[in-house]
Tab-separated table of N, CA and C and ligand atoms in Angstrom:
chain	number	residue	atom	x	y	z
C	11	MET	N	-13.899	86.132	-64.412
C	11	MET	CA	-12.937	85.429	-64.176
C	11	MET	C	-13.319	86.775	-62.558
C	12	SER	N	-12.701	86.292	-61.567
C	12	SER	CA	-13.258	87.712	-60.255
C	12	SER	C	-11.784	88.376	-60.379
C	13	LYS	N	-12.672	89.335	-59.674
C	13	LYS	CA	-11.750	90.772	-59.509
C	13	LYS	C	-10.825	90.538	-58.527
C	14	LYS	N	-9.838	91.489	-59.028
C	14	LYS	CA	-8.827	90.967	-57.770
C	14	LYS	C	-7.997	92.574	-57.387
C	15	PRO	N	-8.541	92.685	-55.850
C	15	PRO	CA	-8.123	93.492	-55.225
C	15	PRO	C	-6.937	93.969	-55.606
C	16	LYS	N	-7.144	95.882	-55.441
C	16	LYS	CA	-6.164	96.518	-56.167
C	16	LYS	C	-4.910	95.941	-55.124
C	17	GLY	N	-4.820	95.987	-53.797
C	17	GLY	CA	-4.267	95.541	-53.057
C	17	GLY	C	-3.472	94.255	-53.466
C	18	LEU	N	-3.893	93.387	-53.303
C	18	LEU	CA	-3.121	91.746	-54.221
C	18	LEU	C	-2.216	92.200	-55.652
C	19	ALA	N	-3.085	93.148	-56.538
C	19	ALA	CA	-2.331	93.170	-57.666
C	19	ALA	C	-1.351	94.200	-57.721
C	20	VAL	N	-0.828	94.473	-55.709
C	20	VAL	CA	0.355	95.749	-56.462
C	20	VAL	C	1.449	94.137	-55.300
C	21	LEU	N	0.783	93.979	-54.345
C	21	LEU	CA	1.582	92.757	-54.164
C	21	LEU	C	2.673	91.284	-55.006
C	22	GLN	N	1.812	91.378	-55.897
C	22	GLN	CA	2.381	90.593	-56.961
C	22	GLN	C	2.473	91.281	-58.246
C	23	GLY	N	3.035	92.399	-58.229
C	23	GLY	CA	3.351	93.280	-58.882
C	23	GLY	C	2.501	93.563	-60.436
C	24	LYS	N	1.563	93.499	-60.377
C	24	LYS	CA	0.572	93.612	-61.860
C	24	LYS	C	0.335	94.835	-62.227
C	25	CYS	N	0.090	94.904	-63.396
C	25	CYS	CA	-0.117	96.313	-64.058
C	25	CYS	C	-0.747	96.381	-63.439
C	26	PRO	N	-1.279	98.618	-63.036
C	26	PRO	CA	-1.570	98.688	-62.733
C	26	PRO	C	-3.047	99.370	-63.247
C	27	GLN	N	-2.754	99.176	-64.470
C	27	GLN	CA	-3.971	99.228	-65.651
C	27	GLN	C	-5.498	98.154	-65.333
C	28	CYS	N	-4.547	97.156	-65.834
C	28	CYS	CA	-5.691	95.658	-65.442
C	28	CYS	C	-5.769	94.916	-64.717
C	29	HIS	N	-4.423	94.198	-63.577
C	29	HIS	CA	-4.494	93.829	-62.761
C	29	HIS	C	-3.798	92.286	-63.165
C	30	GLN	N	-3.546	92.686	-64.404
C	30	GLN	CA	-3.219	90.918	-65.360
C	30	GLN	C	-2.174	90.603	-65.692
C	31	GLY	N	-1.412	91.645	-65.920
C	31	GLY	CA	-0.052	91.567	-66.818
C	31	GLY	C	0.996	91.990	-65.636
C	32	ASP	N	1.836	90.946	-65.546
C	32	ASP	CA	3.531	91.071	-64.444
C	32	ASP	C	3.954	92.036	-65.484
C	33	LEU	N	4.154	92.732	-64.349
C	33	LEU	CA	5.676	93.822	-64.491
C	33	LEU	C	6.931	93.582	-64.694
C	34	PHE	N	7.506	92.204	-63.740
C	34	PHE	CA	8.659	91.647	-63.826
C	34	PHE	C	8.883	90.780	-64.835
C	35	THR	N	10.036	90.705	-65.297
C	35	THR	CA	9.774	89.544	-66.050
C	35	THR	C	10.360	87.936	-65.669
C	36	HIS	N	11.304	88.524	-64.185
C	36	HIS	CA	11.187	87.066	-63.443
C	36	HIS	C	10.909	87.308	-62.561
C	37	GLY	N	11.531	86.279	-61.587
C	37	GLY	CA	10.965	86.154	-59.620
C	37	GLY	C	11.714	87.125	-59.564
C	38	ALA	N	11.096	87.689	-57.673
C	38	ALA	CA	12.348	88.563	-57.231
C	38	ALA	C	13.278	88.162	-57.144
C	39	TYR	N	13.925	85.995	-56.628
C	39	TYR	CA	15.013	85.947	-56.487
C	39	TYR	C	16.001	84.954	-57.316
C	40	ASN	N	15.541	85.360	-59.221
C	40	ASN	CA	15.845	84.929	-59.970
C	40	ASN	C	17.138	85.902	-59.453
C	41	LEU	N	18.223	86.220	-59.458
C	41	LEU	CA	19.848	87.235	-58.776
C	41	LEU	C	19.928	87.648	-60.202
C	42	ARG	N	19.674	86.974	-61.156
C	42	ARG	CA	20.763	87.930	-62.675
C	42	ARG	C	19.636	89.350	-63.585
C	43	ASN	N	17.609	88.383	-63.006
C	43	ASN	CA	17.184	88.607	-63.599
C	43	ASN	C	16.314	89.587	-63.572
C	44	PHE	N	16.018	89.324	-61.552
C	44	PHE	CA	14.751	90.357	-61.457
C	44	PHE	C	14.797	91.912	-60.931
C	45	THR	N	15.374	92.708	-62.237
C	45	THR	CA	15.659	93.538	-62.251
C	45	THR	C	14.284	93.914	-63.288
C	46	LYS	N	14.521	93.066	-64.270
C	46	LYS	CA	14.421	93.549	-65.028
C	46	LYS	C	12.410	93.874	-65.392
C	47	VAL	N	12.684	94.147	-66.667
C	47	VAL	CA	10.664	95.057	-66.604
C	47	VAL	C	10.409	94.962	-67.299
C	48	ASN	N	9.355	94.199	-67.887
C	48	ASN	CA	8.350	94.348	-69.039
C	48	ASN	C	8.595	95.041	-70.115
C	49	GLU	N	9.102	95.760	-71.021
C	49	GLU	CA	8.432	96.867	-71.855
C	49	GLU	C	6.825	96.718	-71.962
C	50	HIS	N	6.246	96.189	-72.635
C	50	HIS	CA	4.558	96.663	-72.032
C	50	HIS	C	4.562	95.851	-71.458
C	51	CYS	N	3.094	95.944	-71.484
C	51	CYS	CA	1.935	94.579	-70.229
C	51	CYS	C	1.476	93.316	-71.211
C	52	SER	N	1.533	92.047	-70.894
C	52	SER	CA	1.074	91.377	-71.781
C	52	SER	C	-0.023	90.848	-71.261
C	53	HIS	N	-1.285	91.636	-70.977
C	53	HIS	CA	-2.452	91.401	-71.125
C	53	HIS	C	-3.338	92.226	-71.702
C	54	CYS	N	-2.933	93.661	-71.219
C	54	CYS	CA	-3.256	94.853	-71.823
C	54	CYS	C	-2.544	95.756	-72.945
C	55	GLY	N	-1.666	95.813	-72.551
C	55	GLY	CA	-0.444	96.672	-73.924
C	55	GLY	C	0.250	97.651	-73.344
C	56	VAL	N	-0.157	97.940	-71.682
C	56	VAL	CA	-0.009	99.216	-71.684
C	56	VAL	C	1.430	99.628	-71.648
C	57	ARG	N	2.145	100.433	-72.204
C	57	ARG	CA	3.810	101.055	-71.813
C	57	ARG	C	4.231	100.672	-70.018
C	58	PHE	N	4.354	100.589	-69.491
C	58	PHE	CA	5.274	100.014	-68.051
C	58	PHE	C	6.256	101.475	-68.141
C	59	GLU	N	7.016	101.941	-68.633
C	59	GLU	CA	8.547	102.613	-68.629
C	59	GLU	C	7.779	104.170	-69.158
C	60	ARG	N	7.494	105.758	-68.583
C	60	ARG	CA	5.382	105.973	-68.829
C	60	ARG	C	7.326	106.949	-70.004
C	61	GLU	N	7.895	107.332	-69.700
C	61	GLU	CA	8.813	108.242	-70.496
C	61	GLU	C	10.015	107.392	-69.844
C	62	PRO	N	11.490	108.130	-70.955
C	62	PRO	CA	12.371	106.988	-70.642
C	62	PRO	C	13.345	107.896	-69.007
C	63	ARG	N	13.529	107.294	-68.512
C	63	ARG	CA	13.855	106.833	-67.273
C	63	ARG	C	13.136	107.510	-66.490
C	64	PHE	N	11.873	106.873	-66.107
C	64	PHE	CA	10.530	106.489	-65.510
C	64	PHE	C	11.937	106.738	-64.100
C	65	PHE	N	11.706	105.316	-63.820
C	65	PHE	CA	11.757	104.615	-62.592
C	65	PHE	C	12.944	104.983	-62.301
C	66	ASP	N	13.984	105.684	-62.095
C	66	ASP	CA	15.155	106.408	-61.665
C	66	ASP	C	13.982	107.004	-60.288
C	67	GLY	N	12.912	107.510	-60.309
C	67	GLY	CA	12.678	108.248	-59.790
C	67	GLY	C	12.183	107.245	-58.847
C	68	ALA	N	11.847	105.964	-59.023
C	68	ALA	CA	11.793	104.541	-57.748
C	68	ALA	C	12.717	104.867	-56.686
C	69	MET	N	14.107	105.221	-56.684
C	69	MET	CA	14.802	106.107	-55.859
C	69	MET	C	14.493	106.053	-54.776
C	70	TYR	N	13.726	107.250	-54.319
C	70	TYR	CA	13.292	108.047	-53.198
C	70	TYR	C	12.318	107.220	-52.766
C	71	ILE	N	11.086	106.237	-53.298
C	71	ILE	CA	10.817	104.856	-52.828
C	71	ILE	C	11.861	104.054	-51.881
C	72	SER	N	12.559	103.090	-52.324
C	72	SER	CA	13.385	102.475	-51.936
C	72	SER	C	14.224	103.820	-50.524
C	73	TYR	N	14.428	104.482	-50.414
C	73	TYR	CA	15.167	105.191	-49.998
C	73	TYR	C	14.055	105.222	-48.454
C	74	ALA	N	13.062	106.252	-49.387
C	74	ALA	CA	12.142	105.623	-47.977
C	74	ALA	C	11.729	104.338	-46.675
C	75	LEU	N	12.262	103.454	-47.727
C	75	LEU	CA	11.205	101.886	-47.245
C	75	LEU	C	12.588	101.645	-46.554
C	76	SER	N	13.782	101.875	-47.156
C	76	SER	CA	15.431	101.779	-46.552
C	76	SER	C	15.174	102.636	-45.167
C	77	VAL	N	15.006	102.754	-45.092
C	77	VAL	CA	14.892	103.827	-43.655
C	77	VAL	C	13.677	103.387	-43.102
C	78	GLY	N	12.356	103.202	-43.447
C	78	GLY	CA	11.246	102.330	-42.825
C	78	GLY	C	11.621	100.852	-42.431
C	79	LEU	N	12.736	100.451	-42.664
C	79	LEU	CA	13.096	99.775	-42.968
C	79	LEU	C	13.655	98.948	-41.677
C	80	PHE	N	14.758	100.150	-41.043
C	80	PHE	CA	15.697	100.445	-39.616
C	80	PHE	C	15.279	100.733	-39.566
C	81	LEU	N	14.272	101.414	-38.686
C	81	LEU	CA	13.725	102.205	-38.340
C	81	LEU	C	13.145	100.967	-37.617
C	82	VAL	N	12.444	100.028	-38.192
C	82	VAL	CA	11.353	99.363	-37.964
C	82	VAL	C	12.351	98.147	-36.731
C	83	SER	N	13.441	97.540	-37.332
C	83	SER	CA	14.362	96.765	-37.313
C	83	SER	C	15.008	97.160	-35.697
C	84	ALA	N	15.428	98.742	-35.939
C	84	ALA	CA	16.039	99.234	-34.415
C	84	ALA	C	15.135	99.181	-32.923
C	85	PHE	N	14.025	99.123	-33.760
C	85	PHE	CA	13.311	99.585	-32.560
C	85	PHE	C	13.141	98.195	-32.149
C	86	ILE	N	12.717	97.147	-32.668
C	86	ILE	CA	12.161	95.687	-32.940
C	86	ILE	C	13.569	95.848	-31.850
C	87	ILE	N	14.845	95.399	-31.976
C	87	ILE	CA	15.728	94.993	-31.950
C	87	ILE	C	16.010	95.395	-30.305
C	88	TYR	N	15.738	96.320	-30.062
C	88	TYR	CA	15.783	97.436	-28.839
C	88	TYR	C	14.556	96.814	-27.854
C	89	MET	N	13.466	96.611	-28.990
C	89	MET	CA	12.634	96.271	-27.517
C	89	MET	C	12.462	94.929	-26.676
C	90	LEU	N	12.867	93.923	-27.631
C	90	LEU	CA	12.965	92.747	-27.272
C	90	LEU	C	15.112	92.333	-27.085
C	91	PHE	N	15.945	92.989	-27.251
C	91	PHE	CA	16.383	92.859	-26.357
C	91	PHE	C	18.024	93.760	-25.810
C	92	HIS	N	17.139	94.654	-25.497
C	92	HIS	CA	18.035	96.036	-24.922
C	92	HIS	C	18.678	95.275	-23.394
C	93	PRO	N	19.275	95.554	-23.158
C	93	PRO	CA	20.807	95.754	-24.150
C	93	PRO	C	21.531	95.323	-24.277
C	94	VAL	N	22.149	95.369	-25.532
C	94	VAL	CA	22.829	94.794	-26.722
C	94	VAL	C	23.659	96.048	-27.189
C	95	SER	N	25.302	95.006	-27.818
C	95	SER	CA	26.084	95.978	-28.500
C	95	SER	C	25.347	96.302	-29.613
C	96	GLU	N	26.323	97.700	-29.815
C	96	GLU	CA	25.481	98.293	-31.369
C	96	GLU	C	25.950	97.066	-32.814
C	97	ASN	N	27.096	97.099	-32.482
C	97	ASN	CA	27.218	95.624	-33.640
C	97	ASN	C	25.680	94.414	-33.926
C	98	VAL	N	24.745	94.693	-32.337
C	98	VAL	CA	24.110	94.056	-33.092
C	98	VAL	C	23.035	94.662	-34.752
C	99	TYR	N	22.825	95.472	-33.897
C	99	TYR	CA	21.839	96.464	-34.226
C	99	TYR	C	22.325	96.579	-36.196
C	100	LEU	N	24.186	97.141	-36.053
C	100	LEU	CA	24.965	96.602	-37.758
C	100	LEU	C	25.275	95.514	-37.595
C	101	ILE	N	24.936	94.052	-37.474
C	101	ILE	CA	25.132	93.019	-38.794
C	101	ILE	C	23.366	92.805	-38.525
C	102	ALA	N	22.577	93.220	-37.716
C	102	ALA	CA	21.165	92.873	-38.127
C	102	ALA	C	20.355	93.727	-39.242
C	103	ILE	N	20.682	95.014	-38.655
C	103	ILE	CA	19.954	96.102	-40.356
C	103	ILE	C	20.838	95.583	-41.167
C	104	ILE	N	22.308	95.144	-41.561
C	104	ILE	CA	23.427	94.359	-43.091
C	104	ILE	C	22.913	93.817	-43.473
C	105	SER	N	22.479	92.734	-42.549
C	105	SER	CA	22.130	91.188	-43.691
C	105	SER	C	20.360	92.028	-43.878
C	106	GLU	N	19.520	92.713	-43.288
C	106	GLU	CA	18.567	92.569	-43.960
C	106	GLU	C	18.164	93.412	-45.173
C	107	VAL	N	19.483	94.417	-45.804
C	107	VAL	CA	18.945	94.870	-46.094
C	107	VAL	C	19.378	94.126	-47.590
C	108	PHE	N	20.354	93.527	-47.176
C	108	PHE	CA	21.018	92.476	-48.187
C	108	PHE	C	20.419	91.131	-48.771
C	109	LEU	N	19.807	90.643	-48.024
C	109	LEU	CA	18.482	89.730	-48.158
C	109	LEU	C	17.022	90.150	-48.730
C	110	LEU	N	16.743	91.861	-48.456
C	110	LEU	CA	15.652	91.936	-48.111
C	110	LEU	C	15.539	92.524	-49.703
C	111	TYR	N	16.727	93.241	-50.338
C	111	TYR	CA	17.116	94.208	-51.230
C	111	TYR	C	16.542	93.940	-52.227
C	112	PRO	N	16.391	93.282	-53.207
C	112	PRO	CA	15.456	92.863	-54.478
C	112	PRO	C	13.905	92.741	-54.190
C	113	LEU	N	13.182	92.324	-52.336
C	113	LEU	CA	12.029	93.311	-52.955
C	113	LEU	C	12.263	93.913	-52.173
C	114	MET	N	12.648	95.512	-52.124
C	114	MET	CA	12.959	96.430	-52.022
C	114	MET	C	13.275	96.955	-53.202
C	115	PHE	N	14.068	96.854	-54.338
C	115	PHE	CA	13.971	97.163	-55.389
C	115	PHE	C	12.450	97.264	-55.992
C	116	ARG	N	12.324	95.512	-56.489
C	116	ARG	CA	11.152	95.893	-57.325
C	116	ARG	C	9.622	96.810	-56.052
C	117	TYR	N	9.971	96.511	-54.820
C	117	TYR	CA	8.349	97.721	-54.605
C	117	TYR	C	8.611	98.763	-54.796
C	118	SER	N	9.390	99.222	-55.097
C	118	SER	CA	9.979	100.120	-54.813
C	118	SER	C	9.702	100.814	-56.279
C	119	ARG	N	9.489	99.860	-57.651
C	119	ARG	CA	9.338	100.331	-58.755
C	119	ARG	C	7.334	100.082	-58.712
C	120	ILE	N	7.117	99.493	-58.564
C	120	ILE	CA	5.749	99.162	-58.170
C	120	ILE	C	5.158	99.729	-57.270
C	121	PHE	N	5.343	100.471	-56.597
C	121	PHE	CA	4.750	101.591	-55.810
C	121	PHE	C	4.742	103.268	-57.026
C	122	TYR	N	6.679	102.846	-57.271
C	122	TYR	CA	6.582	104.455	-58.180
C	122	TYR	C	5.116	104.184	-59.373
C	123	LEU	N	5.601	103.265	-59.697
C	123	LEU	CA	4.067	103.217	-60.577
C	123	LEU	C	3.386	103.317	-60.490
C	124	TYR	N	2.718	102.963	-59.506
C	124	TYR	CA	1.544	102.685	-59.156
C	124	TYR	C	1.173	104.413	-59.331
C	125	ILE	N	1.985	105.056	-58.045
C	125	ILE	CA	1.200	106.460	-57.868
C	125	ILE	C	1.807	107.587	-58.835
C	126	PHE	N	2.493	107.378	-59.641
C	126	PHE	CA	3.339	108.447	-60.611
C	126	PHE	C	3.524	107.925	-61.838
C	127	GLY	N	2.846	106.768	-62.501
C	127	GLY	CA	2.784	106.145	-63.579
C	127	GLY	C	1.734	106.931	-64.202
C	128	GLY	N	0.680	107.742	-63.508
C	128	GLY	CA	-0.709	107.975	-63.938
C	128	GLY	C	-1.675	107.087	-65.022
C	129	LEU	N	-1.759	105.453	-64.570
C	129	LEU	CA	-2.657	104.561	-65.158
C	129	LEU	C	-3.735	104.449	-64.126
C	130	LYS	N	-4.927	104.183	-64.247
C	130	LYS	CA	-6.425	104.036	-63.517
C	130	LYS	C	-6.560	102.347	-64.236
C	131	PHE	N	-6.942	102.061	-62.827
C	131	PHE	CA	-7.295	100.540	-63.073
C	131	PHE	C	-8.794	100.896	-63.924
C	132	GLN	N	-8.988	99.716	-65.155
C	132	GLN	CA	-10.081	99.585	-66.209
C	132	GLN	C	-10.418	98.087	-65.778
C	133	PRO	N	-11.756	98.069	-64.918
C	133	PRO	CA	-12.218	96.481	-64.681
C	133	PRO	C	-12.065	96.108	-66.009
C	134	GLU	N	-12.620	96.722	-67.138
C	134	GLU	CA	-13.335	95.808	-68.566
C	134	GLU	C	-11.773	95.251	-69.072
C	135	LEU	N	-10.853	95.921	-68.599
C	135	LEU	CA	-8.985	95.601	-68.970
C	135	LEU	C	-9.275	93.871	-68.405
C	136	GLU	N	-9.681	94.269	-67.504
C	136	GLU	CA	-9.729	92.495	-66.453
C	136	GLU	C	-9.604	91.671	-67.092
C	137	GLU	N	-10.708	91.627	-67.618
C	137	GLU	CA	-11.546	91.049	-68.069
C	137	GLU	C	-11.497	90.310	-69.145
C	138	LYS	N	-11.083	91.305	-70.658
C	138	LYS	CA	-10.965	90.906	-71.316
C	138	LYS	C	-10.024	89.633	-71.272
C	139	GLU	N	-10.293	87.990	-72.003
C	139	GLU	CA	-9.355	87.713	-72.170
C	139	GLU	C	-8.775	87.374	-73.107
C	140	ASN	N	-6.880	86.895	-73.081
C	140	ASN	CA	-6.099	86.433	-73.906
C	140	ASN	C	-6.132	85.718	-74.648
C	141	ASN	N	-6.680	86.098	-76.493
C	141	ASN	CA	-7.163	84.768	-76.240
C	141	ASN	C	-6.666	85.117	-78.489
R	5	ZN	ZN1	-1.878	95.645	-68.603
């Protein structure tokens, strides 16, 4: 089995410990279920919610991502279209937040788990086959 780079595991929302099991139960644009996190990793069995209400802290990451998105968008609009009315900024940013919300929600949880979850990648778990 090939070794998956950490960046790819983060991008795909995989378990920090084995880079195989999925953190989320459904796809990002399954609007009913995109927030649902698996209780345990299906591959190595580690518990994703490290302690009760663990993922509440992901709010801070979500906030940082939103501010980053806001700044980058405003900069791009300014560089490409200046001068435009404030409404253009407003509409662009509101639509981005709306469209990207599922991704922002999920990546804030993924980043939070990778940074504060206290889970170290264990390559021997990655190679273990499910059978
Ligand atoms: Zn795992």
